mmCIF file of C-alpha atoms in Angstrom:
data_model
loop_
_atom_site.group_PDB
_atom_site.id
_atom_site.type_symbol
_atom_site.label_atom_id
_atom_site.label_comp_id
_atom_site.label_asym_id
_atom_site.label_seq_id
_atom_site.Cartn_x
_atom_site.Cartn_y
_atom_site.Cartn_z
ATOM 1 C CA UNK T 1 -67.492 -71.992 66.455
ATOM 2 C CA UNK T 2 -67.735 -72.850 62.817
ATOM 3 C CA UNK T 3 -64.888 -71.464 60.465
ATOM 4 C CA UNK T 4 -66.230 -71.018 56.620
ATOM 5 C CA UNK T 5 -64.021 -71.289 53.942
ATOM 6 C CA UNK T 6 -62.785 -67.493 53.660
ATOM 7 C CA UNK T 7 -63.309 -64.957 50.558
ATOM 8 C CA UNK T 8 -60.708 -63.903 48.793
ATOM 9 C CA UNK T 9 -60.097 -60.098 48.641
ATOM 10 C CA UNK T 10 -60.011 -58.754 44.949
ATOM 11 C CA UNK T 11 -57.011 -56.353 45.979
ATOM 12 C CA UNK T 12 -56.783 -53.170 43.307
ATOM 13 C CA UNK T 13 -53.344 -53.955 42.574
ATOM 14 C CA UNK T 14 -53.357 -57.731 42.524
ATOM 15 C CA UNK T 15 -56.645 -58.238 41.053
ATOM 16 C CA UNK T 16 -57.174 -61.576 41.139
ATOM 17 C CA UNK T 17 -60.834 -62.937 41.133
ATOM 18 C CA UNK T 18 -59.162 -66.317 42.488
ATOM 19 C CA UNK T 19 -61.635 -68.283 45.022
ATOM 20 C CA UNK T 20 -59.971 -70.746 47.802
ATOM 21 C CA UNK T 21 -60.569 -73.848 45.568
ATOM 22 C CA UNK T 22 -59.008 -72.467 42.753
ATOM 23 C CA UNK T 23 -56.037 -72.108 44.771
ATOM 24 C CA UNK T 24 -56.210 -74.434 47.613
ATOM 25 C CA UNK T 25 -57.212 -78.265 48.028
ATOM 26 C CA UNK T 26 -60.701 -77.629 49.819
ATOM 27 C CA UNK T 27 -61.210 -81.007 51.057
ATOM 28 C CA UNK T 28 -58.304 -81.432 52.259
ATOM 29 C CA UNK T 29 -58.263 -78.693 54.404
ATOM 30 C CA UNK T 30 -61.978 -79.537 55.623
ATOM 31 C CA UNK T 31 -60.975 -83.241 56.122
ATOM 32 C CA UNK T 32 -57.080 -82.014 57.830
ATOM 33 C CA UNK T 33 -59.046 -79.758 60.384
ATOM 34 C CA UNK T 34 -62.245 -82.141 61.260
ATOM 35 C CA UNK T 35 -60.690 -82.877 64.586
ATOM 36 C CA UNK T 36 -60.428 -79.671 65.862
ATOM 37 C CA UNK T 37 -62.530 -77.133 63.769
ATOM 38 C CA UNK T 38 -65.470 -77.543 62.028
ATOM 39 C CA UNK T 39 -65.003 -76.464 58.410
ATOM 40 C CA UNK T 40 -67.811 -74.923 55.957
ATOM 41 C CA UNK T 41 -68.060 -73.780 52.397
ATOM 42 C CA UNK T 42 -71.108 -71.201 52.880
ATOM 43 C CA UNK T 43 -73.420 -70.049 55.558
ATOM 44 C CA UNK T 44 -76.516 -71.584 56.225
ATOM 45 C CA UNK T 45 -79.374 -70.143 54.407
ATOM 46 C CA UNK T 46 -81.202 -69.538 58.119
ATOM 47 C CA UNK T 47 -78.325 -67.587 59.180
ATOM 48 C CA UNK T 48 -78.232 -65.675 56.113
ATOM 49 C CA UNK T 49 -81.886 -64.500 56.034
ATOM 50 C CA UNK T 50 -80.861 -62.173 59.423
ATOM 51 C CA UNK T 51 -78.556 -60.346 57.171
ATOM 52 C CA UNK T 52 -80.653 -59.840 54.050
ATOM 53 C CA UNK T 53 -78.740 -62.699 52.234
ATOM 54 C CA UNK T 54 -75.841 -59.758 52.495
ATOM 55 C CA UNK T 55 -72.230 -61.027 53.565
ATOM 56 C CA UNK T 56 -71.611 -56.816 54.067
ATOM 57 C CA UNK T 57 -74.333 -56.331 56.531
ATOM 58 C CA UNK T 58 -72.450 -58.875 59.200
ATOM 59 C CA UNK T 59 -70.279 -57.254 61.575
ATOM 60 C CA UNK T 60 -67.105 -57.182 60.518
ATOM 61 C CA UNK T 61 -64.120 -57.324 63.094
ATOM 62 C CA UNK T 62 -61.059 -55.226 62.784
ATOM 63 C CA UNK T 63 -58.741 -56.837 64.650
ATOM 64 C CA UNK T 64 -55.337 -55.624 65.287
ATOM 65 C CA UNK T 65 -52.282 -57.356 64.313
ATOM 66 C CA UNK T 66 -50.937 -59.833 66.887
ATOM 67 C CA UNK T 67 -54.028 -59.534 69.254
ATOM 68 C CA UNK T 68 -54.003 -61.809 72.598
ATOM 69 C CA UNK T 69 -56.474 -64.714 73.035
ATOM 70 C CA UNK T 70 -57.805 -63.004 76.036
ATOM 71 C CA UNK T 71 -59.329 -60.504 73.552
ATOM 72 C CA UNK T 72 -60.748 -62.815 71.846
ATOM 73 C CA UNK T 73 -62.188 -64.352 74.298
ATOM 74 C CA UNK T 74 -63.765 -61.116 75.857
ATOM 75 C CA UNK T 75 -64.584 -59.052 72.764
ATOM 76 C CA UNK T 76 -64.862 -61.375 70.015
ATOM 77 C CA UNK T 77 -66.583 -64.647 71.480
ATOM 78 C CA UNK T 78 -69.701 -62.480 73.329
ATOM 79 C CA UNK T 79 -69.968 -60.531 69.549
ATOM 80 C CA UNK T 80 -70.228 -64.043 67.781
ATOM 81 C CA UNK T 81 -72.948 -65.436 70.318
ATOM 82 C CA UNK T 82 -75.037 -61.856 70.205
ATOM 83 C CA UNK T 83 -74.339 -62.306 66.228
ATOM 84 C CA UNK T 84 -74.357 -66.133 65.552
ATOM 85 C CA UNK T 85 -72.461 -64.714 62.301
ATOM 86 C CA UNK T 86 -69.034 -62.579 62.218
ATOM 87 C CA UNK T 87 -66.287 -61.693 59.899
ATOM 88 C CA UNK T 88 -62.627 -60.991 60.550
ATOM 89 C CA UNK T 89 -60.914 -58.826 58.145
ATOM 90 C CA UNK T 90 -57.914 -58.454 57.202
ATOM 91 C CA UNK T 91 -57.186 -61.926 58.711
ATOM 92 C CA UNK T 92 -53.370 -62.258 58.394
ATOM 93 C CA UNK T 93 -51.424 -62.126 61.321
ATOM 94 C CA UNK T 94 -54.202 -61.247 63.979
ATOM 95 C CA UNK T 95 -53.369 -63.944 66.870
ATOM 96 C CA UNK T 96 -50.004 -62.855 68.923
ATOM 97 C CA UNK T 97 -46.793 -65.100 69.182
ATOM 98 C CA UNK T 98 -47.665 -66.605 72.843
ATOM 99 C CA UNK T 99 -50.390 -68.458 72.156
ATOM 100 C CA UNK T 100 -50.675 -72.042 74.496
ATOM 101 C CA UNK T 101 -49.016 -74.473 72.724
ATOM 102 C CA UNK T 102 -52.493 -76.644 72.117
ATOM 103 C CA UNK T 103 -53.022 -72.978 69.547
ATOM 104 C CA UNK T 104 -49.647 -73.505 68.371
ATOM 105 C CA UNK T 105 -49.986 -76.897 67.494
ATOM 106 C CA UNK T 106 -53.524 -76.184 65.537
ATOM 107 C CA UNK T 107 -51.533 -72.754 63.784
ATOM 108 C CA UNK T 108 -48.944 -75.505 62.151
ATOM 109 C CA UNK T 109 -51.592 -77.407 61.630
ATOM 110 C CA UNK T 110 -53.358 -75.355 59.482
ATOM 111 C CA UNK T 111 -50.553 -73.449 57.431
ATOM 112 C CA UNK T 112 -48.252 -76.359 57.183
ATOM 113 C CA UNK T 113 -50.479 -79.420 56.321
ATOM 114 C CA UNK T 114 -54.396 -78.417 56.086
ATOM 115 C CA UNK T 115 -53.255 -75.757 53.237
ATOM 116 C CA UNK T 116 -52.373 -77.432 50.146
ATOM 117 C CA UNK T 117 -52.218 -76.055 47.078
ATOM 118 C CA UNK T 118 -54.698 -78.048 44.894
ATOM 119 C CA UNK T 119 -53.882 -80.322 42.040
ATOM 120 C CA UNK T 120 -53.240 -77.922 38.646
ATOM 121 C CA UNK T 121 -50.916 -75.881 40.568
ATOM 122 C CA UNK T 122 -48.963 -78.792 42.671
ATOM 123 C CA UNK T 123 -48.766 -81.183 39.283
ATOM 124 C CA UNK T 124 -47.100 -78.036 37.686
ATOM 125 C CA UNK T 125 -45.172 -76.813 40.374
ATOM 126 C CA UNK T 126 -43.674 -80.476 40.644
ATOM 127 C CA UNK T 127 -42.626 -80.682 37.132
ATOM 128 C CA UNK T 128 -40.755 -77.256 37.701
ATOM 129 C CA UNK T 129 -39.147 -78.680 40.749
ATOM 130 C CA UNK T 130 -37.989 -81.391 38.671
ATOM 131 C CA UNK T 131 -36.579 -79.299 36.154
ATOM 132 C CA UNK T 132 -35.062 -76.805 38.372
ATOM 133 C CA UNK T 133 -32.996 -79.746 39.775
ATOM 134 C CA UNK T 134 -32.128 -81.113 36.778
ATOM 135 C CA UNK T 135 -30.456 -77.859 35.295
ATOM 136 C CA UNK T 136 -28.970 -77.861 38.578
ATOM 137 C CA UNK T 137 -27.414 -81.554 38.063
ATOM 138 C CA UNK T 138 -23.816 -80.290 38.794
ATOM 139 C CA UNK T 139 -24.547 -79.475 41.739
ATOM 140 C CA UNK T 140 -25.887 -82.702 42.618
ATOM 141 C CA UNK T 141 -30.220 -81.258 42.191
ATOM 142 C CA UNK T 142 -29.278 -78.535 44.632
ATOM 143 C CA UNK T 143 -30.591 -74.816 43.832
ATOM 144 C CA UNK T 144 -30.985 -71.701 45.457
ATOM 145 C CA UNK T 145 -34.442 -69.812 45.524
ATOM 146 C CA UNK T 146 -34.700 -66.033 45.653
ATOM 147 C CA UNK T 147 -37.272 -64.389 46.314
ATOM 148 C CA UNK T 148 -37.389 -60.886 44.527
ATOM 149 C CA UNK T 149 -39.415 -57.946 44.865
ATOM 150 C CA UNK T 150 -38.649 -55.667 42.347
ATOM 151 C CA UNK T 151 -42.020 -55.041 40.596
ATOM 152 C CA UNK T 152 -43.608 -51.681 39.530
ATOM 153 C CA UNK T 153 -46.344 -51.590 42.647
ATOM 154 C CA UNK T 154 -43.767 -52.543 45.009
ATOM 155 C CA UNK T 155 -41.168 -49.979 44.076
ATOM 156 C CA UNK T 156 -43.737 -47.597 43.725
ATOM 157 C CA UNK T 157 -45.051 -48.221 47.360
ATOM 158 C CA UNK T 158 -41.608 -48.327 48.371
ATOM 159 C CA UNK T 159 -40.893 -44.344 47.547
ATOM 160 C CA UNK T 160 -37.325 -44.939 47.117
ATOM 161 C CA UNK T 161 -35.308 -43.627 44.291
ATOM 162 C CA UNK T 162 -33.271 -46.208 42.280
ATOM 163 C CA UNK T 163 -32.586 -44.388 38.756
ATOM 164 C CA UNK T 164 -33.591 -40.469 39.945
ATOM 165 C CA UNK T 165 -34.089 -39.323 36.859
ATOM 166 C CA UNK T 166 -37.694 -37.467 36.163
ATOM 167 C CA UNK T 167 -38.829 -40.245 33.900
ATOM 168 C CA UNK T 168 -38.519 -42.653 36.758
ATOM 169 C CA UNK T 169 -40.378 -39.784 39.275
ATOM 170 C CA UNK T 170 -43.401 -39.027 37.078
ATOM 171 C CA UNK T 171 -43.370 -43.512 36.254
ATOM 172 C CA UNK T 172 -43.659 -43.999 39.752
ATOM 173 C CA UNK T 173 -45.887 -40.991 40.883
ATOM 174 C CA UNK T 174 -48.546 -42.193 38.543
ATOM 175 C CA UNK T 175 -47.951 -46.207 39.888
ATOM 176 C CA UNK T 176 -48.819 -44.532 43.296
ATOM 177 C CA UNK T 177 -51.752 -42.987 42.437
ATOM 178 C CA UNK T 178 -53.454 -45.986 40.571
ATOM 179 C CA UNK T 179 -52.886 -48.026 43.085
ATOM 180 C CA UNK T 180 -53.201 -45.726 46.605
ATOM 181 C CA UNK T 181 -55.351 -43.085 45.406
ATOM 182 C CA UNK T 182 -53.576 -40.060 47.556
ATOM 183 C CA UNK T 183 -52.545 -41.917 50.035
ATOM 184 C CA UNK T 184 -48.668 -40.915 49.474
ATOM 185 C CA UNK T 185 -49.949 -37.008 48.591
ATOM 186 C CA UNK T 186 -52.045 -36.005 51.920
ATOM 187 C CA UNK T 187 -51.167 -32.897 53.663
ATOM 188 C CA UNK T 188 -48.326 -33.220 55.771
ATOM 189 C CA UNK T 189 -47.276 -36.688 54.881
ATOM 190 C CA UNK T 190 -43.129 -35.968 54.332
ATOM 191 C CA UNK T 191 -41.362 -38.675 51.940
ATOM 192 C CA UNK T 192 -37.419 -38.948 52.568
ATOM 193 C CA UNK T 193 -35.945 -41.733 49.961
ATOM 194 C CA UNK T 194 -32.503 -41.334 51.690
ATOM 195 C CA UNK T 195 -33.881 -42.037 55.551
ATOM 196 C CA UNK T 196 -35.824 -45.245 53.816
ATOM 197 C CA UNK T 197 -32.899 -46.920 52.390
ATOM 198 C CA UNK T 198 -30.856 -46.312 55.266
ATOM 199 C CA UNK T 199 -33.646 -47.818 57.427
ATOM 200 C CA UNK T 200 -33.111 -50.839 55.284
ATOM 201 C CA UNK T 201 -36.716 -50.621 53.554
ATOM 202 C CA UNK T 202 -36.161 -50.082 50.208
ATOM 203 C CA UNK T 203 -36.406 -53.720 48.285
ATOM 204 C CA UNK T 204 -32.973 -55.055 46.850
ATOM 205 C CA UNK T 205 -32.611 -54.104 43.103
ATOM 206 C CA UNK T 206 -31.684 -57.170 40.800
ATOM 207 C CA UNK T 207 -28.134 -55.795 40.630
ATOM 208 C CA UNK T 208 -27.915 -55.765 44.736
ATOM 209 C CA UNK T 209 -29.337 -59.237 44.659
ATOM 210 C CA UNK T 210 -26.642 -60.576 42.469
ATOM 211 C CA UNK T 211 -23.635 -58.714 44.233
ATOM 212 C CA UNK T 212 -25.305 -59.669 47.571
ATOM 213 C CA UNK T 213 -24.970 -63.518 46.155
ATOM 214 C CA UNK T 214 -21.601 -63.283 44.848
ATOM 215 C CA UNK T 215 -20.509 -61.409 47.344
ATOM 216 C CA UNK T 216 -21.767 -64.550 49.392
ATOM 217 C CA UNK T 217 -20.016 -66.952 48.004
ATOM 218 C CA UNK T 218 -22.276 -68.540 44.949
ATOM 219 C CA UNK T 219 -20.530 -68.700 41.716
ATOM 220 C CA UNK T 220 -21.547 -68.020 38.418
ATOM 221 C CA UNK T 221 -22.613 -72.106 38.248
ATOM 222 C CA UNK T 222 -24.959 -71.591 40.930
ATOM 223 C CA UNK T 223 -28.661 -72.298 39.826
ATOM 224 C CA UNK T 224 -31.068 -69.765 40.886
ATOM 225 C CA UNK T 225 -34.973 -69.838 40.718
ATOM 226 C CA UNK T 226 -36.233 -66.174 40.895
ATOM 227 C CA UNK T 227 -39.660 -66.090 42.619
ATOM 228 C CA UNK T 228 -41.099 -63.088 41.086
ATOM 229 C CA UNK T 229 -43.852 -61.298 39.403
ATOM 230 C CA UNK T 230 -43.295 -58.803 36.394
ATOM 231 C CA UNK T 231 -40.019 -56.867 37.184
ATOM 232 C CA UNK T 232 -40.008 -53.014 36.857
ATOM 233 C CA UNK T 233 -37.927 -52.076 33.898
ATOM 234 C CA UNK T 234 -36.714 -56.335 33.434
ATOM 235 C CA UNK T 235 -34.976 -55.811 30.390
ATOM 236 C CA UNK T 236 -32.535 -53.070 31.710
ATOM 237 C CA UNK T 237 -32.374 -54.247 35.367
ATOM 238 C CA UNK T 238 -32.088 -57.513 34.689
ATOM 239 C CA UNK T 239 -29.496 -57.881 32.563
ATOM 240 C CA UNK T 240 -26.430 -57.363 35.342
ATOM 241 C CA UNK T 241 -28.175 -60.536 37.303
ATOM 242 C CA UNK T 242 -28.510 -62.437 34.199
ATOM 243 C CA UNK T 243 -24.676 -61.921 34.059
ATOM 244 C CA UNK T 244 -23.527 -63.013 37.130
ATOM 245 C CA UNK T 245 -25.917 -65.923 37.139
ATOM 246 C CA UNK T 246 -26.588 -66.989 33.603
ATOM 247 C CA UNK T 247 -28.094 -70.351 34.548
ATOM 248 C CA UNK T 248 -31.149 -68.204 36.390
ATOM 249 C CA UNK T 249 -34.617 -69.453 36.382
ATOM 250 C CA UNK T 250 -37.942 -68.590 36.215
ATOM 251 C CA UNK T 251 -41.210 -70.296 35.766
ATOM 252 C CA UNK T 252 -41.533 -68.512 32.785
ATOM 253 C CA UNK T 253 -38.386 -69.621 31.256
ATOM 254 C CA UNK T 254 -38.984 -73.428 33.065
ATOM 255 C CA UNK T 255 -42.183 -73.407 31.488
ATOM 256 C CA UNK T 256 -43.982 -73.558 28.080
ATOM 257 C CA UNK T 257 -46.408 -71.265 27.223
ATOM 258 C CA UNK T 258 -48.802 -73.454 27.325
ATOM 259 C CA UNK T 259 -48.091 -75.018 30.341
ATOM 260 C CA UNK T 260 -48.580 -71.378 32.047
ATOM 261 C CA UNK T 261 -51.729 -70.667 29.811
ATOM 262 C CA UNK T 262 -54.461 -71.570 32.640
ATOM 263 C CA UNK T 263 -52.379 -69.644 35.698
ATOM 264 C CA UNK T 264 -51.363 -66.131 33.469
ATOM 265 C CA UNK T 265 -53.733 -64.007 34.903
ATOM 266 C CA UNK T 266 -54.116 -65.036 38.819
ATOM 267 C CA UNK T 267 -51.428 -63.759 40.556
ATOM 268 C CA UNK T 268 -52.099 -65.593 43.089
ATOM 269 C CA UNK T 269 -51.809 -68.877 41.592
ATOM 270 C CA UNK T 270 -48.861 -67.869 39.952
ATOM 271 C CA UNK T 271 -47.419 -67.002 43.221
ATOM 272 C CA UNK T 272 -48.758 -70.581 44.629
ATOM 273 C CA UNK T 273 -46.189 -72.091 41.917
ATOM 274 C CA UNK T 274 -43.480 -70.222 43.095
ATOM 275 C CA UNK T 275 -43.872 -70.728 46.325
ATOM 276 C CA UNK T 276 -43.633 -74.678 46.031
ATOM 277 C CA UNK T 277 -40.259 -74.746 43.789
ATOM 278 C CA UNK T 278 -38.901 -71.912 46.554
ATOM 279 C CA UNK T 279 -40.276 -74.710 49.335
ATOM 280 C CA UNK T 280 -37.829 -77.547 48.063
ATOM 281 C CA UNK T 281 -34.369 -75.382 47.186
ATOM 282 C CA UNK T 282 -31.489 -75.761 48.742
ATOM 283 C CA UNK T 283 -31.070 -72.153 49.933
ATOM 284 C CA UNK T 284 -34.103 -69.988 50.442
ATOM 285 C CA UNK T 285 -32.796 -65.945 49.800
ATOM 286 C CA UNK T 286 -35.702 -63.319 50.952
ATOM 287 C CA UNK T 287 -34.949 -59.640 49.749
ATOM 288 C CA UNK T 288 -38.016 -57.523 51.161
ATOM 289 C CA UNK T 289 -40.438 -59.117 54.098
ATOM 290 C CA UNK T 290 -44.375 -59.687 53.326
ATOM 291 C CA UNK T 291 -46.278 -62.776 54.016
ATOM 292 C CA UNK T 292 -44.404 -64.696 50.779
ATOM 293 C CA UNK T 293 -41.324 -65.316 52.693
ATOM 294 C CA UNK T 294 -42.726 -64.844 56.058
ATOM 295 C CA UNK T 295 -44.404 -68.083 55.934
ATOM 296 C CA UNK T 296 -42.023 -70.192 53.535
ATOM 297 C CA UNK T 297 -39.351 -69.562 55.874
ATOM 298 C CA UNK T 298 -41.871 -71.342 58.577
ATOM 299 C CA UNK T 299 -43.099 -74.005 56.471
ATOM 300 C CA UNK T 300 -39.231 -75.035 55.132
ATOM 301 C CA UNK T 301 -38.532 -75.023 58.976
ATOM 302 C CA UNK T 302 -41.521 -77.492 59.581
ATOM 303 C CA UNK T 303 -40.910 -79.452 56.619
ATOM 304 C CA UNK T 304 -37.255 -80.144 57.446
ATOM 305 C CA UNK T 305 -37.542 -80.466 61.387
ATOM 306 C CA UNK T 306 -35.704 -76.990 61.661
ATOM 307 C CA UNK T 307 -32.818 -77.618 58.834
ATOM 308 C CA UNK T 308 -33.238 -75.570 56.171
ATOM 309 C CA UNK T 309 -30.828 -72.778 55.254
ATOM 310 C CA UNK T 310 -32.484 -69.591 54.815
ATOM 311 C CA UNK T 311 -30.237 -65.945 53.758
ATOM 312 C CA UNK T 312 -32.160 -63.205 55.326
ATOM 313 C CA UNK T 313 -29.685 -60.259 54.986
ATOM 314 C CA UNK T 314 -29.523 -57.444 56.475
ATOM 315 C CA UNK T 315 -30.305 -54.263 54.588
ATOM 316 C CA UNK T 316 -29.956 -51.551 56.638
ATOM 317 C CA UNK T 317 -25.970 -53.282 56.692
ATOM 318 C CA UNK T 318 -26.357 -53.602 52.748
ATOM 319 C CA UNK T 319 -27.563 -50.098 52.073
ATOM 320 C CA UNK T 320 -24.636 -48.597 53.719
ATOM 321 C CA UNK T 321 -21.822 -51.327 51.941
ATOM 322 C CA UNK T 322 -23.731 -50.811 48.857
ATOM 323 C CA UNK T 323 -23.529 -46.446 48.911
ATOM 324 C CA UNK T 324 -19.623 -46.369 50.479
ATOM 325 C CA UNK T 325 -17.592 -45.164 47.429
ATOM 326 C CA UNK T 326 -14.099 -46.467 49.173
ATOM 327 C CA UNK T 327 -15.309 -49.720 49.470
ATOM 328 C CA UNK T 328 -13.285 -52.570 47.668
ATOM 329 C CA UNK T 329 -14.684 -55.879 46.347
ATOM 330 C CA UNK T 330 -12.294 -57.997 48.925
ATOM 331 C CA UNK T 331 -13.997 -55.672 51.955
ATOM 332 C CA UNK T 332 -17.332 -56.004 50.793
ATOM 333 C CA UNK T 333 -16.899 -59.899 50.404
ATOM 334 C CA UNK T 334 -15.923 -60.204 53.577
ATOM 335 C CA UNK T 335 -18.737 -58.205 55.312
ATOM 336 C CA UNK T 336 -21.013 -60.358 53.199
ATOM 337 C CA UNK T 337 -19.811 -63.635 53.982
ATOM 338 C CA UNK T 338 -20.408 -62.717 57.712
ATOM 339 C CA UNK T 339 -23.628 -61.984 57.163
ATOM 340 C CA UNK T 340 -24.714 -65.022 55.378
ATOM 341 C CA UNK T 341 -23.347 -66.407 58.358
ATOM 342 C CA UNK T 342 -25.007 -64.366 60.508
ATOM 343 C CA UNK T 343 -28.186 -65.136 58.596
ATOM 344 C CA UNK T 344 -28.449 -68.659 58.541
ATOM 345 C CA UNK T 345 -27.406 -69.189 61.975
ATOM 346 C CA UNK T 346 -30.579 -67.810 63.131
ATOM 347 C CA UNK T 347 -32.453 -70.598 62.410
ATOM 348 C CA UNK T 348 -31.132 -72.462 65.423
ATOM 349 C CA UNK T 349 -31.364 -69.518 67.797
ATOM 350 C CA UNK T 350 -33.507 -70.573 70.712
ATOM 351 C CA UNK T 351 -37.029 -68.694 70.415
ATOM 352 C CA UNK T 352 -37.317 -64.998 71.708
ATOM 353 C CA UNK T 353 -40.720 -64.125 73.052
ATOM 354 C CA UNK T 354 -41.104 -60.832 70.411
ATOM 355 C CA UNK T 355 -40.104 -63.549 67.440
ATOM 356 C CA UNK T 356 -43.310 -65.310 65.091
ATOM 357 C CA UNK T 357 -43.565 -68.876 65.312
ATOM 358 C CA UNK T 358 -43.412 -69.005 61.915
ATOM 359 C CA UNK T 359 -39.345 -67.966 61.903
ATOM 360 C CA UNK T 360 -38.406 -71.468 64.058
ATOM 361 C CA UNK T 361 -38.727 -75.071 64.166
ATOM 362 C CA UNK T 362 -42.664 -76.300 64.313
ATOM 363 C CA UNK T 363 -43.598 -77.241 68.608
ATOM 364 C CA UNK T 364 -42.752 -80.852 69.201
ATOM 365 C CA UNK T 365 -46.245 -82.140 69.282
ATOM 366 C CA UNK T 366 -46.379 -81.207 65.931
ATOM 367 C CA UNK T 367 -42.946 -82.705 64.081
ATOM 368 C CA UNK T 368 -44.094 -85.383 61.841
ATOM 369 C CA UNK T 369 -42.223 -88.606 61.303
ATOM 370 C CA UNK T 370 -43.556 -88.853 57.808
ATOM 371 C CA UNK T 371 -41.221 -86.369 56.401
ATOM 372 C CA UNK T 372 -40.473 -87.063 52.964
ATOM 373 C CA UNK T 373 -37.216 -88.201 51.566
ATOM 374 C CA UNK T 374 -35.949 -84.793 50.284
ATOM 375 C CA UNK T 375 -36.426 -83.391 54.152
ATOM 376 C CA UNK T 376 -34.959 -86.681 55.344
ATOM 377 C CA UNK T 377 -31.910 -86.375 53.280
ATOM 378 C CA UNK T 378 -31.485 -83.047 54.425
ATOM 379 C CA UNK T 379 -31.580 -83.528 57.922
ATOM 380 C CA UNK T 380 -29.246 -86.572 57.482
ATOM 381 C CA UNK T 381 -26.619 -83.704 56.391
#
């Protein structure tokens, strides 16, 4: 089977016309995989003449999430012979944790060393890394990288209530229904803000986030890099982070204007610099789940042979510190200081068989002895 470099999807909230080279070193990843897959940039003409030179007349797969390799061995293999040409979409997430290890090895392979990002986004992203340790110099280069979802669509998807006033309902109403087009309005669907939260779903305000950290244990000399896109209401809900952590970062603020220029309007290559100055922090704090921090926690893990310190909290725990009115600050610190704890102890945890690969150290046949010195140096502590 022949794997050709994937299309993009222009998502309607995203929308990013980015292609994989814009965003991705494509030679790399055909050269990093030659050994085990055969990589292409487009179908062969021949191929494409069954289809009417159509991409949307080949069968597509829907595959569902976490799907054994039995299945695809007995559903999708026959369906690619019959076809000689199929697609698989969506394609995150769609091979299950207990894969052989020979799979394994080839899934770090791929997301950990075949993917890199290609060279205007990793030149930039290293200068930002530089800078980010340099403003932390106290602290010896060492920062802490959060990653924050607090903008409009998330919220909006969210349907929590943070302000509750009508402004914010009619705001957020109308974010739902440019983006989800009734989904969130059909007939019988029942939205309870108050079960959400307590379920731990709704994602951390900036305010939580900086209690959460301070609560923690990080001072108000801790540098922070905020992974984020455009925060819903920044000025106002930023300002009580700001506060508590005046020597925050973005790439916004680590960056000129001009240095930004060619990335402003691709999300996703925006994200791509985030993710790389998140990649080499100290501490790595996720607030909300998605495939951001679902596969930096992974690749930190690989990078640093399984030592790197990662504060996943736990929200459903946070949501009910956060709403007790009797609470006091010395109670709350305490309860939060176990959980960071808590939280980066699970990184040595021996694997469950319901966990992703992605949340523990890489397989054995697959930890590299070129690590580079900044993974070296942490492993030596």
């Amino acid at each position: 089977a022949t794997l050709v470099i994937p299309n993009f999807h222009y998502h309607s909230i995203w929308r990013d016309p980015s292609k994989f080279s814009d965003i991705y070193d494509e030679e790399h990843f055909v050269q990093r995989l030659k050994n085990d897959v055969r990589v292409v940039d487009k179908v062969p003409e021949f191929i494409m003449e069954r289809f009417g030179h159509n991409l949307s007349n080949v069968f597509n797969f829907k595959i569902k999430a976490w799907s054994s390799i039995r299945y695809y061995k007995e559903a999708v293999l026959p369906k690619l012979i019959e076809e000689r040409l199929i697609r698989i979409s969506p394609f995150a997430n769609r091979l299950s944790f207990d894969a052989p290890s020979a799979v394994q090895r080839l899934r770090c392979l791929a997301n950990f060393e075949a993917l890199k990002f290609s060279k205007p986004i990793t030149t930039l992203s290293d200068i930002l890394v530089s800078r980010m340790r340099e403003k932390s110099a106290e602290n010896n280069g060492k920062y802490v990288a959060v990653h924050l979802r607090f903008e409009e669509d998330m919220v909006a998807f969210s349907c929590c209530v943070f302000d509750g006033g009508e402004k914010e309902k009619k705001e957020l109403d109308a974010a739902r229904e440019r983006g989800w087009r009734g989904k969130f309005t059909r007939p019988g669907r029942v939205i309870r803000p108050g079960a959400i939260r307590m379920n731990g779903k709704c994602p951390l305000t900036p305010l939580e986030v900086g209690l959460m950290l301070r609560g923690m244990g990080f001072s108000n000399n801790t540098a922070i890099y905020l992974a984020s896109g455009r925060i819903y209401k920044s000025e106002k809900n930023m300002a009580p982070l700001l506060e508590m952590f005046p020597l925050l970062q973005t790439k916004e603020t680590l960056a000129s204007d001009e240095e930004l220029a060619p990335f402003k309007n691709f999300s996703s290559r925006m994200a791509a610099i985030d993710y790389t100055v998140c990649v080499h922090s100290e501490v790595f704090v996720t607030t909300q789940g998605g495939n951001f921090p679902h596969f930096l926690l992974g690749h930190r893990r690989y990078i640093y042979g399984g030592h790197s310190k990662t504060i996943k909290p736990d929200k459903r725990r946070l949501a009910i510190l956060f709403d007790s009115p009797r609470i006091g600050w010395k109670s709350l610190k305490r309860q939060l200081v176990n959980m960071r704890t808590h939280s980066d102890a699970k990184g040595i945890e021996m694997k469950r068989a319901n966990e992703s690969i992605y949340t523990f150290p890489c397989p054995d046949c697959m930890c590299r002895s070129n690590k580079s010195e900044h993974s070296k140096s942490i492993q030596a502590r």
